[in-house]
DNA sequence: CTGAAAGCGCTAACAC
DNA sequence: GTGTTAGCGCTTTCAG
């Protein structure tokens, strides 16, 4: 239990460079009003001694913590990890977030918090008090949870909300779900499909509604009815199976599913009925996690730019910490990637 | 740029409970020599005020940081994330690591550092100085990099090395690669295969040698020669293709590949030659990332218990911080999971 | 068993 | 421009 202390501190640098602590501090924080020669001298000492500021001490001194907290839903994330279904949402967040943080001298810390309201405020407060991050990134369903956004606002901590446009403060980032859903539907309509079913995501995700909206928009645009072609899902494989069965019963020749697992389930259901994808039925999925590309056939999917949107979120947070202002919602567009699960309507249909 | 300070500090708790700062500190740190009634009173105040200690301040005061740093190879990790091939190594590390950290009031921070020697010491020192973790978890190839282990030892920071048994201090954790490789080979031999080829991993991973050893051991045990059946790979798909071609040319009827990507490549190569898996050729892979289960057929694979081994690593680190001693290497055994890519030797072979 | 003092490494505020 | 002072929230001495 050796009590380790910082080996080389600002004091050593100051002594080595023959200046005051404060001057070193100024150099570290790139403050103005330091003569260039002083600055060089200090930086030489820093490099020579291999000095790196202690983020704990910086925080104690009242400055930034240089920490960005990425928050995800505990229950869902752990379930995904345990299932090992190949979702790489978290990996992509880390990819975009960590790299952009690193570019600005920040670090990203990844944490899980429950959505369940008993814990949520306590847990979040604990994470904030313990870590004291300069900014927080929220993903659905946290990003539109008023308990969370409210707490963050009261605490005066900058935050970015991915996948939410509801009021509640913070920066809003989206991935153009409505347009993407419309594109997916148009892609199918363009191949001659007229009975294009939709499997929705759970209500507690704002993007579920956006995706429905895009589909509805497209169906109307090409003059198709949507009567019994909208079904409910909850992002689970099982719900995808049920919804697909319903749509096939209703005579759908194409299906847009609000996530990969439900799309995979839909393909399986089509085959269970002795029919073929894309020969008889076309399927499009949302998210485009890796499993979709290893599937046979690879699924046509809406690819979500998670890494990019997380990177943008980090950028907004850091810009904010630097006093730059930006309130307009940011949209990083998802892309439809046509693959083997969609094809022309078969004339026999 | 509001300069946020801790909203409720140890002072508030002390005032509320009518005790000294020190007593509160003792309660927080579960130190002995506090009367139960005092303790209860303090804990009541803590709960009431929702107090959570600032980890920065704790660190400043000279105690632990309650941070465990998980270090991975930057280049390889980022490449994996970019490729989106569905590897969930990182996810499984987070799963095992974060949950176990949380159980003990710790937090896990995930970082990437380059293996390239120019940066490595600087980068690692920077991360250590900035974060001041109580423990570090190393994965291959970092876990047997003397630059890293040496630096950590000199700094007096506890560390755990996953996938390495080389000397160099720290706790050592392995996943029984040799035994797993032997089991995989025996599984094939048990199905009648006699020409069982092996695709090795890169030399700079200790586990590459262990896996070769297990295969060699099994081949000898059942009296089979290994002459031209050992090929080199580097964990990449391309290298798997080349190695598989070589093995098939040599008349192998079964292949053990040192990771999933190379196994997938092997299956593809078999098919490219108009032959079938497992009808003509059996394939076993190492790692068992999700993609393997979504493949057709699902691959028989050695499933690596990443989550469990990371959890154990965290446990060792925390136990060490608590003054408990433990030097023996820990082995969390990988399991062979038989699936559809292996079958009996076809008589026509 | 509990309290008061000093100090961790750094920054903000104020002087010079 | 640069140095000095005080203090962040906590833990470690060391008294009582």
XYZ file of C-alpha atoms (C1' of nucleotides) in Angstrom:
730
model
C 0.000 0.000 0.000
C 2.750 2.388 -0.916
C 1.369 5.893 -0.887
C 2.495 7.043 -4.272
C 2.846 10.725 -4.837
C 3.457 12.493 -8.049
C 7.097 11.954 -8.944
C 7.653 15.168 -10.834
C 5.447 18.094 -9.995
C 5.016 21.625 -11.076
C 7.453 22.571 -8.343
C 10.258 20.621 -9.884
C 9.592 22.188 -13.216
C 9.523 25.639 -11.674
C 12.799 25.028 -9.893
C 14.420 23.583 -12.979
C 13.309 26.459 -15.146
C 14.020 29.010 -12.447
C 10.547 30.505 -12.514
C 7.544 30.591 -10.226
C 4.899 27.924 -9.972
C 2.432 30.264 -11.488
C 4.426 30.770 -14.629
C 4.612 27.059 -15.141
C 0.892 26.842 -14.578
C 0.341 29.525 -17.155
C 2.391 27.702 -19.699
C 0.564 24.454 -19.059
C -2.746 26.142 -19.545
C -1.611 28.068 -22.583
C -2.539 31.348 -20.987
C -1.508 34.584 -22.602
C 0.849 37.028 -20.973
C 3.901 34.849 -20.858
C 7.006 35.954 -22.641
C 7.932 33.541 -25.433
C 11.369 32.928 -24.004
C 9.899 32.085 -20.588
C 7.511 29.774 -22.235
C 10.210 27.972 -24.139
C 12.321 27.654 -21.046
C 9.439 26.153 -19.115
C 8.496 23.818 -21.912
C 12.069 22.649 -22.151
C 12.021 21.766 -18.461
C 8.670 20.035 -18.815
C 9.967 17.906 -21.639
C 13.245 17.259 -19.892
C 11.648 16.135 -16.639
C 8.802 14.370 -18.365
C 6.285 16.331 -16.376
C 2.576 15.689 -16.805
C 0.039 17.568 -14.699
C -1.972 15.526 -12.243
C -5.538 15.754 -13.318
C -6.619 15.286 -9.718
C -4.609 18.298 -8.649
C -5.763 20.357 -11.606
C -9.323 19.621 -10.660
C -8.610 20.501 -7.040
C -7.150 23.795 -8.057
C -10.479 24.597 -9.552
C -9.822 24.149 -13.214
C -11.116 21.583 -15.621
C -10.868 17.896 -15.059
C -10.212 17.259 -18.728
C -12.610 14.372 -18.456
C -15.597 13.640 -20.657
C -18.062 11.135 -19.306
C -19.893 8.915 -21.770
C -23.002 7.508 -20.162
C -24.924 4.496 -21.352
C -27.849 2.533 -20.093
C -26.516 -0.111 -17.750
C -29.157 -2.744 -18.150
C -29.238 -2.735 -21.903
C -25.499 -2.447 -22.336
C -24.711 -5.297 -19.999
C -27.391 -7.425 -21.601
C -25.858 -6.733 -25.007
C -22.406 -7.619 -23.763
C -23.649 -10.831 -22.228
C -25.591 -11.867 -25.301
C -22.527 -11.368 -27.454
C -24.599 -10.670 -30.505
C -21.898 -8.572 -32.013
C -23.346 -5.131 -31.446
C -20.495 -2.664 -31.584
C -22.335 0.473 -30.512
C -20.041 0.904 -27.512
C -16.914 0.234 -29.518
C -17.888 2.839 -32.063
C -18.615 5.351 -29.325
C -15.210 4.730 -27.838
C -13.589 4.985 -31.227
C -15.092 8.361 -32.011
C -15.011 9.674 -28.471
C -11.566 8.653 -27.342
C -9.791 9.791 -30.462
C -11.390 13.207 -30.418
C -10.789 13.568 -26.695
C -7.153 12.689 -27.176
C -6.798 15.333 -29.868
C -7.749 17.969 -27.327
C -5.875 16.631 -24.332
C -9.022 15.203 -22.790
C -9.817 11.693 -21.679
C -13.043 9.857 -22.122
C -14.465 7.822 -19.292
C -17.136 5.327 -20.043
C -19.777 4.603 -17.417
C -23.056 2.805 -17.084
C -26.025 4.088 -15.134
C -29.422 2.577 -14.566
C -32.499 4.112 -16.074
C -34.523 2.846 -13.233
C -35.557 5.981 -11.409
C -34.764 4.810 -7.880
C -31.093 4.685 -8.549
C -30.633 7.072 -11.333
C -30.165 10.331 -9.506
C -28.044 8.817 -6.797
C -25.898 6.956 -9.246
C -25.448 9.869 -11.561
C -24.646 12.251 -8.739
C -22.124 9.799 -7.448
C -20.419 9.530 -10.811
C -20.398 13.291 -11.221
C -19.127 13.951 -7.714
C -16.463 11.301 -7.963
C -15.235 12.084 -11.455
C -16.174 15.739 -11.887
C -16.189 15.575 -15.649
C -16.180 18.695 -17.791
C -18.877 17.265 -19.985
C -21.247 14.354 -20.273
C -22.475 12.475 -23.337
C -25.905 10.922 -23.135
C -27.299 8.214 -25.386
C -30.857 6.927 -25.620
C -32.757 6.343 -23.502
C -30.835 8.600 -21.110
C -30.651 11.455 -23.574
C -34.279 12.361 -23.111
C -34.639 11.375 -19.498
C -35.631 14.549 -17.647
C -34.237 13.182 -14.384
C -30.830 13.065 -15.991
C -30.915 16.210 -18.087
C -32.424 18.118 -15.179
C -29.733 17.006 -12.779
C -27.029 17.897 -15.252
C -28.495 21.319 -15.869
C -28.826 22.081 -12.192
C -25.251 20.961 -11.675
C -24.166 23.273 -14.478
C -22.360 20.528 -16.323
C -22.261 20.681 -20.096
C -23.848 17.701 -21.787
C -24.582 16.379 -25.232
C -27.652 14.349 -26.076
C -27.371 11.831 -28.844
C -30.621 10.740 -30.439
C -32.908 13.239 -28.789
C -34.435 16.508 -29.836
C -36.768 17.008 -26.889
C -36.270 20.142 -24.861
C -34.136 19.757 -21.797
C -30.923 21.643 -22.484
C -27.599 20.419 -23.675
C -26.362 19.885 -27.183
C -28.503 17.769 -29.445
C -27.096 15.378 -31.976
C -29.065 13.162 -34.315
C -28.384 10.819 -37.177
C -31.151 11.783 -39.525
C -33.337 8.821 -38.690
C -36.353 10.119 -40.500
C -34.543 10.700 -43.748
C -32.751 7.389 -43.474
C -35.995 5.568 -42.903
C -37.520 7.346 -45.853
C -34.550 6.404 -48.023
C -34.834 2.783 -46.983
C -38.513 2.744 -47.839
C -37.973 4.505 -51.143
C -35.248 2.029 -51.971
C -37.827 -0.745 -51.630
C -40.558 1.139 -53.428
C -38.107 1.803 -56.202
C -37.746 -1.933 -56.633
C -41.428 -2.315 -57.151
C -42.552 -3.181 -53.665
C -45.897 -1.818 -52.655
C -46.656 -3.599 -49.428
C -43.717 -2.437 -47.349
C -44.100 -3.325 -43.704
C -42.388 -1.581 -40.828
C -41.244 -2.978 -37.499
C -41.002 -0.143 -35.003
C -38.673 0.211 -32.037
C -39.794 0.758 -28.459
C -41.686 3.928 -27.638
C -39.192 5.125 -25.076
C -36.691 5.854 -27.830
C -37.408 9.068 -29.668
C -35.771 7.692 -32.739
C -38.428 4.992 -32.915
C -40.972 7.628 -33.806
C -38.624 9.299 -36.277
C -38.091 6.050 -38.097
C -41.784 5.387 -38.298
C -42.282 8.906 -39.574
C -39.786 8.481 -42.372
C -41.432 5.281 -43.499
C -44.883 6.820 -43.344
C -43.675 9.841 -45.272
C -42.248 7.685 -48.045
C -45.297 5.483 -48.266
C -47.498 8.504 -48.677
C -45.131 10.099 -51.146
C -45.423 7.155 -53.510
C -49.123 6.792 -52.864
C -49.065 3.620 -50.822
C -51.359 2.832 -47.936
C -49.962 1.925 -44.547
C -53.066 0.362 -43.048
C -51.904 -2.863 -41.357
C -48.248 -2.521 -42.242
C -46.982 -0.933 -39.039
C -45.997 -3.330 -36.280
C -44.476 -2.875 -32.844
C -41.142 -4.238 -31.692
C -38.833 -3.649 -28.768
C -35.470 -4.185 -30.469
C -35.387 -7.805 -29.333
C -35.070 -10.766 -31.672
C -38.268 -12.282 -30.314
C -40.270 -9.160 -30.983
C -38.882 -9.111 -34.508
C -40.135 -12.619 -35.118
C -43.631 -11.778 -33.964
C -43.778 -8.557 -35.923
C -42.471 -10.208 -39.075
C -45.068 -12.952 -38.801
C -47.754 -10.329 -38.566
C -46.439 -8.470 -41.584
C -46.092 -11.573 -43.699
C -49.617 -12.551 -42.791
C -50.664 -9.134 -43.980
C -49.063 -9.775 -47.325
C -45.986 -7.605 -47.021
C -43.329 -8.200 -49.664
C -40.746 -6.033 -47.983
C -39.911 -5.214 -44.382
C -38.014 -2.368 -42.773
C -36.925 -3.266 -39.240
C -35.880 -0.647 -36.708
C -32.754 -2.540 -35.715
C -30.545 -5.401 -36.784
C -31.774 -8.053 -34.421
C -35.363 -7.601 -35.505
C -34.287 -7.676 -39.138
C -32.411 -10.900 -38.578
C -35.500 -12.308 -36.923
C -37.574 -11.219 -39.874
C -35.315 -13.041 -42.316
C -35.533 -16.157 -40.188
C -39.301 -15.917 -40.096
C -39.481 -15.537 -43.857
C -37.409 -18.677 -44.262
C -39.411 -20.539 -41.680
C -42.315 -20.058 -44.024
C -40.362 -21.584 -46.843
C -39.808 -18.334 -48.588
C -36.660 -16.603 -49.638
C -34.782 -13.362 -48.986
C -34.520 -11.392 -51.203
C -36.216 -13.590 -53.810
C -39.655 -13.427 -52.231
C -39.270 -10.866 -49.491
C -36.864 -7.964 -49.074
C -35.561 -6.863 -45.677
C -33.811 -3.675 -44.581
C -32.365 -3.167 -41.113
C -31.295 -0.221 -39.000
C -27.930 0.115 -37.260
C -25.683 -2.025 -39.428
C -23.749 -3.705 -36.637
C -21.142 -6.210 -37.866
C -23.380 -9.256 -37.679
C -25.426 -7.850 -40.512
C -22.523 -8.039 -42.903
C -21.628 -11.578 -41.956
C -25.173 -12.725 -42.458
C -26.227 -14.613 -45.580
C -27.260 -12.693 -47.454
C -25.647 -9.566 -46.014
C -28.447 -7.212 -45.050
C -29.207 -3.968 -46.732
C -29.010 -1.623 -43.789
C -29.068 1.930 -42.537
C -25.580 2.455 -41.181
C -25.496 4.602 -38.067
C -22.444 6.854 -37.792
C -21.965 6.310 -34.053
C -18.271 7.057 -34.043
C -18.736 10.272 -35.954
C -21.626 11.520 -33.890
C -19.769 10.781 -30.657
C -16.775 12.586 -31.984
C -18.955 15.575 -32.771
C -20.458 15.453 -29.304
C -17.024 15.567 -27.744
C -16.154 18.458 -30.018
C -19.197 20.432 -28.925
C -18.467 19.817 -25.268
C -14.879 20.907 -25.537
C -15.768 23.929 -27.625
C -18.257 24.863 -24.948
C -15.625 24.547 -22.248
C -13.527 26.923 -24.328
C -16.310 29.446 -24.310
C -17.489 28.900 -27.835
C -21.220 28.856 -28.283
C -23.287 26.534 -30.400
C -26.913 25.722 -29.879
C -28.118 24.390 -33.198
C -28.754 20.657 -33.233
C -26.133 18.723 -35.138
C -27.129 16.077 -37.611
C -24.717 13.425 -38.816
C -26.536 11.567 -41.524
C -26.937 7.831 -41.488
C -26.420 6.100 -44.845
C -28.400 3.385 -46.504
C -26.077 0.610 -47.574
C -27.694 -1.625 -50.201
C -26.688 -5.247 -49.882
C -28.086 -8.648 -50.612
C -31.298 -8.696 -48.609
C -33.235 -6.428 -50.922
C -34.251 -7.057 -54.468
C -36.950 -6.347 -57.051
C -40.486 -7.391 -56.377
C -41.015 -10.807 -57.856
C -43.793 -10.735 -60.388
C -45.496 -13.731 -58.789
C -45.998 -11.697 -55.614
C -16.875 28.301 -17.840
C -18.431 28.087 -14.420
C -15.854 26.838 -11.975
C -17.796 24.030 -10.410
C -16.815 22.955 -6.959
C -18.015 20.000 -5.044
C -21.509 20.762 -3.846
C -21.495 18.698 -0.705
C -18.164 17.985 0.898
C -16.857 16.169 3.882
C -17.206 19.433 5.784
C -20.949 19.541 5.306
C -21.239 15.991 6.461
C -19.092 16.693 9.504
C -21.182 19.717 10.393
C -24.411 17.869 9.874
C -23.326 14.936 11.983
C -21.668 17.162 14.540
C -18.315 15.454 14.319
C -14.891 16.327 13.034
C -13.750 15.989 9.476
C -11.493 13.220 10.543
C -14.260 11.069 11.874
C -16.121 11.358 8.625
C -12.998 10.428 6.746
C -12.609 7.385 8.950
C -16.104 6.264 8.263
C -15.684 6.709 4.532
C -12.556 4.634 4.563
C -14.013 2.001 6.825
C -11.233 2.451 9.309
C -11.447 0.736 12.670
C -11.630 2.656 15.919
C -14.891 4.407 15.326
C -17.735 3.863 17.751
C -20.682 2.206 16.008
C -23.017 4.999 17.013
C -20.685 7.619 15.566
C -20.455 5.621 12.439
C -24.186 5.347 12.085
C -24.641 9.022 12.706
C -22.112 9.888 10.053
C -23.538 7.444 7.558
C -26.967 8.884 8.121
C -25.665 12.334 7.257
C -23.850 11.019 4.232
C -27.006 9.395 2.938
C -29.113 12.404 3.796
C -26.869 14.883 2.034
C -26.068 12.527 -0.789
C -22.401 12.957 -0.189
C -19.905 11.226 -2.447
C -16.183 11.743 -1.954
C -14.325 13.499 -4.715
C -11.885 11.043 -6.117
C -9.601 13.900 -7.088
C -9.484 15.132 -3.515
C -9.029 11.637 -2.167
C -6.099 11.201 -4.440
C -4.685 14.558 -3.392
C -4.924 13.632 0.217
C -2.594 10.806 -0.545
C -4.933 7.874 -0.588
C -6.010 5.675 -3.413
C -7.459 6.957 -6.628
C -9.921 4.080 -6.816
C -9.091 3.884 -10.485
C -8.030 0.809 -12.414
C -6.527 1.457 -15.803
C -7.121 -1.084 -18.546
C -4.528 -0.689 -21.259
C -4.802 -1.998 -24.777
C -2.743 -1.736 -27.884
C -3.835 1.378 -29.706
C -3.054 0.430 -33.228
C -4.681 -2.974 -33.138
C -7.714 -1.844 -31.168
C -8.456 1.072 -33.424
C -7.952 -1.089 -36.490
C -10.430 -3.607 -35.070
C -12.946 -0.894 -34.336
C -12.607 0.513 -37.818
C -12.914 -2.833 -39.521
C -16.087 -3.578 -37.621
C -15.554 -7.281 -37.867
C -17.497 -7.907 -34.729
C -14.684 -8.613 -32.319
C -15.965 -7.980 -28.832
C -12.726 -8.371 -26.897
C -12.968 -4.824 -25.577
C -16.626 -5.170 -24.697
C -15.926 -8.320 -22.745
C -13.069 -6.645 -20.920
C -15.320 -3.791 -19.972
C -18.035 -6.178 -18.896
C -15.809 -8.129 -16.555
C -13.703 -5.190 -15.463
C -16.331 -2.553 -14.852
C -18.675 -4.793 -12.923
C -15.968 -6.052 -10.623
C -14.601 -2.559 -10.127
C -18.051 -1.327 -9.243
C -18.460 -4.048 -6.651
C -15.460 -2.661 -4.818
C -16.134 1.019 -5.244
C -13.559 1.349 -7.982
C -13.880 2.647 -11.490
C -12.300 1.266 -14.587
C -10.737 3.559 -17.126
C -10.004 2.268 -20.544
C -7.037 3.622 -22.435
C -5.059 2.908 -25.546
C -1.313 3.174 -25.818
C 0.979 2.553 -28.718
C 3.378 -0.347 -28.710
C 5.763 1.613 -30.814
C 8.721 2.206 -28.551
C 9.225 5.901 -29.308
C 5.935 6.843 -27.747
C 5.302 4.096 -25.327
C 7.127 5.322 -22.269
C 6.062 8.891 -22.718
C 2.476 7.968 -23.344
C 2.273 5.539 -20.482
C 3.934 7.938 -18.071
C 1.510 10.609 -19.106
C -1.482 8.371 -18.491
C -0.120 7.290 -15.125
C 0.735 10.806 -14.024
C -2.574 12.192 -15.167
C -4.818 9.439 -13.855
C -2.751 7.988 -11.018
C -4.505 4.654 -11.088
C -4.194 2.173 -8.252
C -3.658 -0.625 -10.698
C -3.110 -1.322 -14.366
C -4.304 -4.202 -16.504
C -2.157 -5.167 -19.454
C -3.224 -7.259 -22.424
C -1.060 -8.705 -25.188
C 1.167 -7.494 -26.640
C 1.652 -4.992 -23.811
C 1.586 -7.635 -21.120
C 5.019 -8.881 -21.960
C 6.547 -5.644 -23.123
C 9.483 -4.978 -20.796
C 9.295 -1.251 -21.483
C 5.839 -1.250 -19.961
C 6.274 -3.731 -17.150
C 9.563 -2.114 -16.222
C 8.074 1.339 -16.058
C 5.202 0.108 -13.955
C 7.507 -1.691 -11.570
C 9.742 1.308 -11.151
C 6.690 3.461 -10.509
C 5.528 0.994 -7.893
C 2.128 0.599 -9.469
C 0.398 -2.757 -9.198
C -0.351 -4.373 -12.510
C -1.890 -7.493 -13.943
C -0.690 -9.155 -17.107
C -3.216 -11.046 -19.140
C -1.861 -13.601 -21.545
C 1.733 -13.537 -20.423
C 3.848 -15.702 -18.162
C 7.192 -14.138 -18.875
C 9.070 -12.722 -15.917
C 8.609 -9.019 -15.369
C 6.557 -8.672 -12.207
C 2.876 -8.105 -11.747
C 0.089 -10.623 -11.561
C -0.130 -13.123 -14.345
C -3.390 -14.383 -15.782
C -3.817 -16.867 -18.583
C -6.637 -18.711 -20.247
C -5.110 -22.147 -20.582
C -4.249 -21.742 -24.226
C -2.140 -24.839 -24.389
C -4.790 -27.101 -22.941
C -7.477 -25.511 -25.076
C -5.430 -26.012 -28.195
C -4.806 -29.616 -27.201
C -8.516 -30.155 -26.627
C -9.346 -28.689 -30.013
C -6.852 -30.948 -31.701
C -8.024 -34.009 -29.785
C -11.585 -33.160 -30.725
C -10.562 -33.417 -34.372
C -8.427 -36.489 -33.887
C -11.344 -38.095 -32.081
C -13.366 -37.629 -35.230
C -10.872 -39.552 -37.232
C -8.782 -36.724 -38.625
C -5.118 -37.479 -38.958
C -3.825 -34.578 -41.013
C -4.709 -31.742 -38.691
C -3.142 -28.484 -39.749
C -2.432 -25.528 -37.518
C -2.422 -21.826 -38.343
C -0.299 -20.009 -35.789
C -0.655 -16.457 -34.510
C 2.084 -13.828 -34.656
C 5.284 -14.470 -32.719
C 4.973 -11.376 -30.587
C 2.066 -12.920 -28.725
C 3.161 -15.444 -26.127
C -0.112 -17.250 -26.522
C 0.753 -18.012 -30.134
C 3.475 -20.351 -28.912
C 1.199 -21.884 -26.280
C -1.405 -22.700 -28.862
C 1.146 -24.279 -31.143
C 2.437 -26.275 -28.208
C -0.977 -27.668 -27.351
C -1.510 -28.760 -30.907
C 1.919 -30.326 -31.127
C 1.364 -32.104 -27.829
C -1.940 -33.586 -28.984
C -0.567 -34.646 -32.342
C 2.254 -36.485 -30.656
C -0.065 -37.995 -28.078
C -2.112 -39.674 -30.759
C 0.915 -40.557 -32.787
C 0.471 -38.141 -35.635
C 3.229 -36.364 -37.462
C 3.298 -32.582 -37.727
C 5.755 -32.273 -40.599
C 4.267 -29.711 -42.968
C 1.114 -29.035 -40.983
C 2.245 -25.931 -39.082
C 1.728 -22.643 -40.864
C 2.266 -19.037 -39.873
C -0.414 -16.383 -39.602
C -0.646 -12.906 -38.118
C -4.295 -12.920 -37.011
C -5.366 -11.232 -40.229
C -7.888 -12.655 -42.651
C -5.395 -12.490 -45.488
C -2.818 -14.470 -43.600
C -5.505 -17.059 -42.831
C -6.245 -17.474 -46.502
C -2.614 -18.045 -47.374
C -2.053 -20.453 -44.509
C -5.183 -22.434 -45.285
C -4.161 -22.749 -48.914
C -0.845 -24.129 -47.820
C -2.467 -26.629 -45.472
C -4.988 -27.799 -48.010
C -2.221 -28.284 -50.512
C -0.492 -30.404 -47.908
C -3.551 -32.580 -47.638
C -4.915 -31.419 -44.315
C -8.478 -32.587 -43.562
C -8.835 -30.400 -40.507
C -7.524 -27.000 -39.513
C -7.088 -25.299 -36.168
C -6.726 -21.542 -36.578
C -5.312 -19.317 -33.851
C -8.106 -16.787 -34.148
C -11.529 -16.309 -35.667
C -10.595 -14.216 -38.654
C -8.075 -16.739 -39.845
C -10.587 -19.541 -39.318
C -13.170 -17.677 -41.356
C -10.591 -17.214 -44.052
C -9.830 -20.917 -43.938
C -13.473 -21.826 -44.454
C -13.647 -19.449 -47.394
C -10.535 -20.952 -48.894
C -11.949 -24.463 -48.534
C -15.064 -23.393 -50.375
C -13.101 -21.599 -53.012
C -11.662 -24.980 -53.848
C -15.108 -26.426 -54.232
C -14.983 -28.342 -51.007
C -17.235 -28.272 -48.006
C -17.053 -27.497 -44.270
C -17.453 -29.723 -42.341
C -18.199 -32.355 -44.985
C -14.719 -32.393 -46.448
C -12.706 -30.255 -44.104
C -13.204 -29.411 -40.430
C -12.213 -26.052 -38.962
C -11.764 -24.919 -35.360
C -11.115 -21.339 -34.373
C -9.769 -19.539 -31.333
C -11.527 -16.643 -29.572
C -15.164 -17.263 -30.359
C -16.118 -13.673 -31.092
C -19.766 -13.211 -32.093
C -19.198 -13.425 -35.819
C -18.276 -17.060 -35.404
C -21.729 -17.945 -34.178
C -23.466 -16.102 -36.953
C -21.389 -17.797 -39.561
C -22.761 -20.654 -41.645
C -22.012 -23.107 -40.320
C -21.311 -21.752 -36.842
C -17.690 -22.478 -36.065
C -16.490 -24.888 -33.459
C -14.327 -22.611 -31.373
C -12.236 -22.141 -28.291
C -14.147 -19.590 -26.282
C -11.910 -17.162 -24.443
C -13.243 -16.047 -21.059
C -12.151 -12.432 -21.438
C -14.748 -11.021 -19.102
C -13.915 -13.496 -16.393
C -10.179 -13.092 -16.667
C -10.473 -9.308 -16.586
C -12.683 -9.566 -13.562
C -10.082 -11.728 -11.863
C -7.370 -9.244 -12.778
C -9.324 -6.444 -11.151
C -9.846 -8.642 -8.119
C -6.128 -9.292 -7.778
C -5.299 -5.622 -8.115
C -7.786 -4.572 -5.485
C -6.776 -7.374 -3.145
C -3.227 -6.180 -3.518
C -4.212 -2.645 -2.670
C -5.806 -4.058 0.447
C -2.556 -5.638 1.436
C -3.431 -9.179 0.508
C -0.709 -11.106 -1.207
C -1.007 -13.402 -4.154
C 1.755 -14.323 -6.540
C 0.650 -17.521 -8.178
C -0.440 -17.131 -11.790
C -4.179 -17.388 -12.268
C -5.624 -19.532 -14.991
C -9.187 -19.109 -16.211
C -9.734 -21.944 -18.604
C -10.975 -21.399 -22.118
C -13.606 -23.875 -23.300
C -13.927 -25.683 -26.568
C -17.420 -25.160 -27.953
C -18.275 -27.780 -30.571
C -20.448 -26.409 -33.368
C -21.090 -27.040 -36.987
C -17.673 -26.570 -38.560
C -16.228 -29.841 -37.352
C -17.300 -33.332 -38.260
C -16.038 -36.860 -38.763
C -13.394 -37.532 -41.327
C -15.084 -38.437 -44.552
C -13.987 -41.881 -45.713
C -13.229 -40.612 -49.211
C -10.527 -38.375 -47.768
C -11.621 6.487 20.236
C -11.664 11.439 18.458
C -9.982 16.106 17.101
C -6.645 19.698 15.292
C -2.867 20.612 12.313
C -0.325 20.268 8.068
C 0.054 19.333 3.363
C -0.920 16.849 -1.326
C -0.322 19.487 -6.590
C -2.438 22.789 -8.693
C -4.948 27.256 -9.956
C -7.388 31.847 -8.970
C -6.884 36.088 -7.197
C -4.252 39.528 -6.208
C 0.002 41.996 -5.848
C 4.405 43.661 -7.773
C 4.696 39.933 -17.459
C 5.636 37.567 -13.224
C 5.567 36.199 -8.312
C 2.919 35.576 -3.947
C -0.930 34.037 -1.240
C -4.707 31.325 -0.223
C -7.431 27.425 -0.702
C -9.774 23.351 -3.327
C -11.473 18.391 -0.478
C -9.388 15.067 1.501
C -5.984 12.198 4.316
C -2.233 11.821 6.986
C 0.393 12.714 10.926
C 0.126 13.557 15.790
C -2.264 15.193 20.064
C -5.679 14.447 23.426
